[in-house]
PDB file of C-alpha atoms in Angstrom:
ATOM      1  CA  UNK Q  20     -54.066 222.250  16.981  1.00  0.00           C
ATOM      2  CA  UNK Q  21     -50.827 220.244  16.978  1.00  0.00           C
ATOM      3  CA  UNK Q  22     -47.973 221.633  19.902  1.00  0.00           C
ATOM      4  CA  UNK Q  23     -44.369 221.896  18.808  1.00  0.00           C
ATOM      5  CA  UNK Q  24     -41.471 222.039  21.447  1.00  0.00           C
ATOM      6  CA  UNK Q  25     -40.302 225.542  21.478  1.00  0.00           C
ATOM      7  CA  UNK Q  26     -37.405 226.334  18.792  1.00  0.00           C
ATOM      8  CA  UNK Q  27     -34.630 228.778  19.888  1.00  0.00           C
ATOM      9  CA  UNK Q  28     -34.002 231.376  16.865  1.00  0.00           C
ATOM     10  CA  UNK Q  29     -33.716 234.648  16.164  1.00  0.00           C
ATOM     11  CA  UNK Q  30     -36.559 237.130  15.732  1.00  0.00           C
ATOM     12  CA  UNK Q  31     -35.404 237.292  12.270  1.00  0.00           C
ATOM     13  CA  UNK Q  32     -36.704 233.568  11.679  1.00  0.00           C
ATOM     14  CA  UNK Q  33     -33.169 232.112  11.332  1.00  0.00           C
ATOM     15  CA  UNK Q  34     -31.104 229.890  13.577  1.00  0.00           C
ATOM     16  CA  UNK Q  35     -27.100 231.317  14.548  1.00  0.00           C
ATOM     17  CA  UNK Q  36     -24.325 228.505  13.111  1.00  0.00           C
ATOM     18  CA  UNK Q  37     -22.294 229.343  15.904  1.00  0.00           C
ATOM     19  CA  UNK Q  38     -19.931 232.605  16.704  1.00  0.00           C
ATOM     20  CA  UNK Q  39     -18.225 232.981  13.192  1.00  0.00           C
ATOM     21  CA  UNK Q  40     -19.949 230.753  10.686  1.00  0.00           C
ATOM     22  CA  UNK Q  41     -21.031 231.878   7.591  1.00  0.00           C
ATOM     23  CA  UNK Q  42     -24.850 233.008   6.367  1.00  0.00           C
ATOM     24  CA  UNK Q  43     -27.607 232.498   9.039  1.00  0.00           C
ATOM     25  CA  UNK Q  44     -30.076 229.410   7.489  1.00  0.00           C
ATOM     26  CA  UNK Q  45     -33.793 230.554   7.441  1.00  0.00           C
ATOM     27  CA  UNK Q  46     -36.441 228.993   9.742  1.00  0.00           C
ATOM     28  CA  UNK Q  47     -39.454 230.289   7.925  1.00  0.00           C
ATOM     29  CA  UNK Q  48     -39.960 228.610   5.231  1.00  0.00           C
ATOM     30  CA  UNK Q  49     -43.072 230.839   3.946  1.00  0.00           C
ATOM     31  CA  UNK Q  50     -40.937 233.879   4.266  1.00  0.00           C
ATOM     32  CA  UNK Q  51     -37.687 232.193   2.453  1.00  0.00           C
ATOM     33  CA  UNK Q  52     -36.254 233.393  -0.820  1.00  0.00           C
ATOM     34  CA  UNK Q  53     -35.390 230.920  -3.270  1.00  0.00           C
ATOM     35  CA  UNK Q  54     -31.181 231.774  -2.597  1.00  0.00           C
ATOM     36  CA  UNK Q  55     -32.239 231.290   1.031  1.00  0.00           C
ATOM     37  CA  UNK Q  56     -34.016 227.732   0.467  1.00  0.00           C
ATOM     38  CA  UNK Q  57     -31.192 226.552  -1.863  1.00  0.00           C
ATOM     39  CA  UNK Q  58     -28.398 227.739   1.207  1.00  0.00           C
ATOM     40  CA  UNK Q  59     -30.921 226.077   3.761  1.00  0.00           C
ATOM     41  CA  UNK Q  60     -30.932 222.867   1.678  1.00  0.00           C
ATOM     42  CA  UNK Q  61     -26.965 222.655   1.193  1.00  0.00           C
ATOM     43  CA  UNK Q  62     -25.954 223.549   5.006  1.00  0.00           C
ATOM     44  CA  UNK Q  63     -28.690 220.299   6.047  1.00  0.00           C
ATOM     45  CA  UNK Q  64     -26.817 218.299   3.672  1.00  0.00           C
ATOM     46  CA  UNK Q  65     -23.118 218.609   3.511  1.00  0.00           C
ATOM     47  CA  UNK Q  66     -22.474 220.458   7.289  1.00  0.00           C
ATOM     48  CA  UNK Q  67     -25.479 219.977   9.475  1.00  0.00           C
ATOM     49  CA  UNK Q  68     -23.926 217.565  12.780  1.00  0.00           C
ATOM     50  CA  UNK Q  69     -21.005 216.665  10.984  1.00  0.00           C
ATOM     51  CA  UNK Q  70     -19.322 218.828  13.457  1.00  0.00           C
ATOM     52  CA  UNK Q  71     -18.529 218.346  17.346  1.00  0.00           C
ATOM     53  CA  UNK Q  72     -20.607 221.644  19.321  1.00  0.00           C
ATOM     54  CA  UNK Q  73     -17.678 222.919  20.716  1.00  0.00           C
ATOM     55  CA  UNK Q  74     -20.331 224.518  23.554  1.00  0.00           C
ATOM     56  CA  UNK Q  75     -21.953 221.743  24.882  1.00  0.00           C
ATOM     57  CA  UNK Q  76     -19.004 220.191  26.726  1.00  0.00           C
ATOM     58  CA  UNK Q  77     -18.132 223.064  28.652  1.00  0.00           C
ATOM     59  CA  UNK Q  78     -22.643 222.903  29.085  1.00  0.00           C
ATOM     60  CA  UNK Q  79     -22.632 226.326  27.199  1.00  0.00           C
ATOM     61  CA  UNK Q  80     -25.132 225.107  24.167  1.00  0.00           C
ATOM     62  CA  UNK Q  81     -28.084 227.591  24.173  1.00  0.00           C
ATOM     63  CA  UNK Q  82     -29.609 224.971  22.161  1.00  0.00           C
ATOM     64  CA  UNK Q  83     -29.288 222.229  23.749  1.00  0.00           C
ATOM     65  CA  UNK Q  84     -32.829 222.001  24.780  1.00  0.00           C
ATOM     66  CA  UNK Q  85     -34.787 221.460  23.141  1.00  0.00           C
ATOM     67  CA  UNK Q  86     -32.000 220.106  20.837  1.00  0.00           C
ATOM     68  CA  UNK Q  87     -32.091 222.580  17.928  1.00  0.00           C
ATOM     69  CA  UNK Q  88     -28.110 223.058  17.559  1.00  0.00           C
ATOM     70  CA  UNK Q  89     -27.064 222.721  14.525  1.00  0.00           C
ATOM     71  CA  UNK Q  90     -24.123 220.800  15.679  1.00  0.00           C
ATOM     72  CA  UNK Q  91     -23.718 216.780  17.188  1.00  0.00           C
ATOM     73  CA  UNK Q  92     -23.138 216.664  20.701  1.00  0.00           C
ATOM     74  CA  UNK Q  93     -22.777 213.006  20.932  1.00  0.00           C
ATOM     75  CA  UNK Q  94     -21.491 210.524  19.430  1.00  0.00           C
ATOM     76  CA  UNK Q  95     -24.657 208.920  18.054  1.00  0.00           C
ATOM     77  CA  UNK Q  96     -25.871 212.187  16.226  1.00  0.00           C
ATOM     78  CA  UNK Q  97     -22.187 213.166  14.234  1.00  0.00           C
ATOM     79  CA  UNK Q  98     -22.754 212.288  10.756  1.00  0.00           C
ATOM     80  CA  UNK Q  99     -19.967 211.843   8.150  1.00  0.00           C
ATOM     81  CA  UNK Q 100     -20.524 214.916   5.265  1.00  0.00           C
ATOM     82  CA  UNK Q 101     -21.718 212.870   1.878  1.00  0.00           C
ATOM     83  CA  UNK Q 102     -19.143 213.385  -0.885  1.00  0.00           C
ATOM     84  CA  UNK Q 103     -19.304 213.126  -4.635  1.00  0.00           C
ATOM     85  CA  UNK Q 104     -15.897 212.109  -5.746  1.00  0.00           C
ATOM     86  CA  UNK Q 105     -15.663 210.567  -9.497  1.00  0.00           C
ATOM     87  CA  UNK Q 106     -19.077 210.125  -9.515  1.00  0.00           C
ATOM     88  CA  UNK Q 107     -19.690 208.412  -6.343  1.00  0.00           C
ATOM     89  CA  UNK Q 108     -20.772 209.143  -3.065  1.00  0.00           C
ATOM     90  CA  UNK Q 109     -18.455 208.294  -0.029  1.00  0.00           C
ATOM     91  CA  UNK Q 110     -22.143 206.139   1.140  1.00  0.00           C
ATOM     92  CA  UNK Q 111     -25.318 206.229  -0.528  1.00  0.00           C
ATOM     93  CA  UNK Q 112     -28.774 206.677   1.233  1.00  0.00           C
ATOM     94  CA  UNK Q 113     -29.507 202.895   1.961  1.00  0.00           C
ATOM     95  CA  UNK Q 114     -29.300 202.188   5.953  1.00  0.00           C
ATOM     96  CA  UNK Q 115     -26.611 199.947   6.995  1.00  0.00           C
ATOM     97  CA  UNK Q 116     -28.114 196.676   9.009  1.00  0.00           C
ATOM     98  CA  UNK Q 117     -25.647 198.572  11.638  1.00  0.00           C
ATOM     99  CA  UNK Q 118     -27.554 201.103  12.905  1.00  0.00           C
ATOM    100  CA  UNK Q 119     -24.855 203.309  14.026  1.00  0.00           C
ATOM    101  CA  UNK Q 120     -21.785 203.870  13.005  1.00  0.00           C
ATOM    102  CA  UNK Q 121     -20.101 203.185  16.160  1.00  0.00           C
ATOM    103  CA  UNK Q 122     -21.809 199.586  16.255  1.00  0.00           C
ATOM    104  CA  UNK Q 123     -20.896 198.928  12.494  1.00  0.00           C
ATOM    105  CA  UNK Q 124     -17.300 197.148  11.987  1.00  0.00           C
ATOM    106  CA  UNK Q 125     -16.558 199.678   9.110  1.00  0.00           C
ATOM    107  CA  UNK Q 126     -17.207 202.683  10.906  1.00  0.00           C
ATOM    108  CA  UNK Q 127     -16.842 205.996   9.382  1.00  0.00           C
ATOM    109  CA  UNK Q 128     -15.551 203.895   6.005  1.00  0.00           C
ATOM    110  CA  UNK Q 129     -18.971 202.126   5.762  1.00  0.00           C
ATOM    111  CA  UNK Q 130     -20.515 202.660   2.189  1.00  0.00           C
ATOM    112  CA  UNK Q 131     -24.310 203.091   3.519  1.00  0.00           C
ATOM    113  CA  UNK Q 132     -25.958 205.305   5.764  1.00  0.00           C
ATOM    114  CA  UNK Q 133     -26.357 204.933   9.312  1.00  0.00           C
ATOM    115  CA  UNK Q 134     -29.866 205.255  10.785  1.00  0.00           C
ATOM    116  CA  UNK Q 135     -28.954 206.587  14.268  1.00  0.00           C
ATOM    117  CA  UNK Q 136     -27.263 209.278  12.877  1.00  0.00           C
ATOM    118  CA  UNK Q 137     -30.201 210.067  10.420  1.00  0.00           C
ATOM    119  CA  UNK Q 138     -27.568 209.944   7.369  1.00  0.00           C
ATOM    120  CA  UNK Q 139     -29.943 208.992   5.006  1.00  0.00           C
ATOM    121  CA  UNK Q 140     -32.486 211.745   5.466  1.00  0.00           C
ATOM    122  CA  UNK Q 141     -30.381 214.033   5.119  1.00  0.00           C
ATOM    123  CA  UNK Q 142     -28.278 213.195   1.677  1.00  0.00           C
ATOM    124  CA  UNK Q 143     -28.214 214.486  -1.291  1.00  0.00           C
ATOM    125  CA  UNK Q 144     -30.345 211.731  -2.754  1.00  0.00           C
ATOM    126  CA  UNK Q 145     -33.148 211.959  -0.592  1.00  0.00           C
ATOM    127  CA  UNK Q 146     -33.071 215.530   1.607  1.00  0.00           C
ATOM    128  CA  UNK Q 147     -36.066 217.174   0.723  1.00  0.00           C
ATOM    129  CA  UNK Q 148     -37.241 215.279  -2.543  1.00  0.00           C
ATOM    130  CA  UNK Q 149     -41.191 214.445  -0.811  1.00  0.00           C
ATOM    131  CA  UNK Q 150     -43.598 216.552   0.966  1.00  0.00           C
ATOM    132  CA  UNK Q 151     -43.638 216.365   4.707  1.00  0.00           C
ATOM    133  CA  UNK Q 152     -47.473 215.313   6.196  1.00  0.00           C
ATOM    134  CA  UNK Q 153     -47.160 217.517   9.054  1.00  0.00           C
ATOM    135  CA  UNK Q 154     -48.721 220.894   8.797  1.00  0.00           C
ATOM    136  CA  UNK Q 155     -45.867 224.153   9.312  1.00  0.00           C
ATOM    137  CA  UNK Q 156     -47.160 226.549  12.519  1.00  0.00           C
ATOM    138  CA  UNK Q 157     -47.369 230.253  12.100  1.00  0.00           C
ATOM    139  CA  UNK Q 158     -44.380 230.671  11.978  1.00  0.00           C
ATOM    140  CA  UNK Q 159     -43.537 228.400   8.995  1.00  0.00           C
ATOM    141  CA  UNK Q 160     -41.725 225.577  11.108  1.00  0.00           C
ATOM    142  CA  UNK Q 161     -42.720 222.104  10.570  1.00  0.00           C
ATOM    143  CA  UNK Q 162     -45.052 221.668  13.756  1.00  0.00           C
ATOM    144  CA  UNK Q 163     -44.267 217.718  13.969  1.00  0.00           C
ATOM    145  CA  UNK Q 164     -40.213 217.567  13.016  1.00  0.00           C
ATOM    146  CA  UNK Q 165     -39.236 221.497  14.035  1.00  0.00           C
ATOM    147  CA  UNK Q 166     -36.501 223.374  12.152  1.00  0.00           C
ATOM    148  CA  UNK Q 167     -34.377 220.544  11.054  1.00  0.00           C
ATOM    149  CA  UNK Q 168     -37.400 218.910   9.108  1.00  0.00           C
ATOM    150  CA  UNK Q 169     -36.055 217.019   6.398  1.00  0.00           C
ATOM    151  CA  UNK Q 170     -39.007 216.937   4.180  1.00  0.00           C
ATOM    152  CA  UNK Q 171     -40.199 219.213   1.911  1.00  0.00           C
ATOM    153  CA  UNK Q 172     -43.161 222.348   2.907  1.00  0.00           C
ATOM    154  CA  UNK Q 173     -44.458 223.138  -0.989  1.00  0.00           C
ATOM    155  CA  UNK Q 174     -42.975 222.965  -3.792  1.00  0.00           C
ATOM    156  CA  UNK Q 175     -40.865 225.734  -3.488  1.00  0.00           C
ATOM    157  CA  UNK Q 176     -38.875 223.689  -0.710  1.00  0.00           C
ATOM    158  CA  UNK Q 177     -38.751 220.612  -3.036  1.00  0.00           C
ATOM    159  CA  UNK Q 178     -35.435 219.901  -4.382  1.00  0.00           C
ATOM    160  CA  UNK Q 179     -34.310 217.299  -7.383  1.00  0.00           C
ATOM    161  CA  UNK Q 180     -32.341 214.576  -6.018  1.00  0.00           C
ATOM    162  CA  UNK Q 181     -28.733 214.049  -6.457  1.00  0.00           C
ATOM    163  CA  UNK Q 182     -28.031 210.649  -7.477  1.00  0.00           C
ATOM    164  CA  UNK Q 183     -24.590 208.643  -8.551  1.00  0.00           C
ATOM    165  CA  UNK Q 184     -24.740 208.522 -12.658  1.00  0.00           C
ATOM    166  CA  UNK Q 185     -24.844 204.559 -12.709  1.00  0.00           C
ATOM    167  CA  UNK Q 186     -27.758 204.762  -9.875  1.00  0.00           C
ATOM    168  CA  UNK Q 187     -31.113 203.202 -11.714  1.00  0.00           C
ATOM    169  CA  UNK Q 188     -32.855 206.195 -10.117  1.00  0.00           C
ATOM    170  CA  UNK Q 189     -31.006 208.384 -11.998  1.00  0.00           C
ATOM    171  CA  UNK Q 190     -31.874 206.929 -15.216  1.00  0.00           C
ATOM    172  CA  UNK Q 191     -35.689 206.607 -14.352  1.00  0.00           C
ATOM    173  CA  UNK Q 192     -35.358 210.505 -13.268  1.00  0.00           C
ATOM    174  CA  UNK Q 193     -33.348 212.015 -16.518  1.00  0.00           C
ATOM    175  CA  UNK Q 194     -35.906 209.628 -18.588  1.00  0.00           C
ATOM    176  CA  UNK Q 195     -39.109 211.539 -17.618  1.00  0.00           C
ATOM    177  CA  UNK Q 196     -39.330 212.362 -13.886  1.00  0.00           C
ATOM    178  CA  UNK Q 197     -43.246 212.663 -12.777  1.00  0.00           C
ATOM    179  CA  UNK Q 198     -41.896 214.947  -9.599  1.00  0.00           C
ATOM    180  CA  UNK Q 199     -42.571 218.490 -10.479  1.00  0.00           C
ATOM    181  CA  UNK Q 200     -40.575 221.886 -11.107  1.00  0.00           C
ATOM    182  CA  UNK Q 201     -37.855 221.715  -8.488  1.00  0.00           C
ATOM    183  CA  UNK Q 202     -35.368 223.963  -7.327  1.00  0.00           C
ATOM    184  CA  UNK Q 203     -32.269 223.157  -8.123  1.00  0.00           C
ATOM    185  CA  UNK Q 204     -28.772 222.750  -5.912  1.00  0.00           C
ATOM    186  CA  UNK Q 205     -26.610 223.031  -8.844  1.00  0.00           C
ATOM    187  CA  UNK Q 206     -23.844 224.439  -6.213  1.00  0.00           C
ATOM    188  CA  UNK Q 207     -23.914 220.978  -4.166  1.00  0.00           C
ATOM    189  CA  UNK Q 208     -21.610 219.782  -6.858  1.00  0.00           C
ATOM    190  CA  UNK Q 209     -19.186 222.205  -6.086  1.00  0.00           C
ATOM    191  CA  UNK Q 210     -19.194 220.751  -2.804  1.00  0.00           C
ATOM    192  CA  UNK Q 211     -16.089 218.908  -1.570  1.00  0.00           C
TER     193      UNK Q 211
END
């Protein structure tokens, strides 16, 4: 039986964005609703670390550790929020050869994701588009990754990929994807 580190939540199965954010983001995957999977999948891509933890300076993080807060508390875990404007994203899924941004000369402007940060598992184009090895534990956590798994636990979790129009993926995915029925994120566009 594979051990997990122990993941601070509620007894609801949901994690707490902090004192006045908005809707709490499901843990349990088995239990989720499909609105709850779609909210879960758009909070991990557009907000999740791309925000200072106002706590943990002041060493008030509950979640600390294990690290399970939702927000960066270092500079090597921030992560810029991936934008679609006219069609492009502000920096696509392939890693810079910078591994972080605050190694790479163009910084926050760089056009690729940054490994440290884990940009590219978390994007639009990749976040939760394959099916994670690792088995989830009773209570429907991944038991390898924890809560902020980035891979997919059935079907139900899978999501289509957001891609740039002019991105060859794209084409090969409007043109007869082999991936099956996904849920879709059709409010990530909406997204600014």
């Amino acid at each position: 039986m594979l051990q997990r580190a122990k993941q601070p939540r509620s007894r609801s199965g949901s994690i707490k964005l902090g004192k006045s954010s908005g809707p709490r983001i499901v843990t349990n995957i088995r239990t989720a609703t499909k609105q709850q999977i779609i909210t879960r999948h758009n909070f991990y891509m557009y907000e999740f670390r791309t925000k200072y933890c106002q706590e943990f300076p002041h060493f008030m993080c509950k979640q600390a550790k294990p690290y399970s807060c939702v927000k960066a508390h270092y500079e090597n875990n921030i992560r810029r929020r991936p934008r679609l404007v006219n069609g492009k994203f502000n920096f696509t899924d392939k890693l810079c050869t910078f591994a972080s941004i605050t190694d790479c000369p163009n910084s926050m402007n760089c056009a690729f994701s940054h490994r440290v940060q884990k940009e590219h598992i978390y994007h639009p184009s990749l976040y939760k588009t394959q099916l994670c090895e690792s088995p989830l534990t009773e209570d429907g956590i991944c038991a390898e990754f924890g809560i902020h798994c980035a891979k997919a636990h059935g079907i139900k979790d899978l999501r289509q990929p957001q891609y740039e129009p002019d991105d060859p993926r794209a084409l090969v995915h409007r043109s007869g994807s082999t991936s099956p029925n996904c849920s879709s994120d059709s409010s990530a566009d909406s997204k600014s």
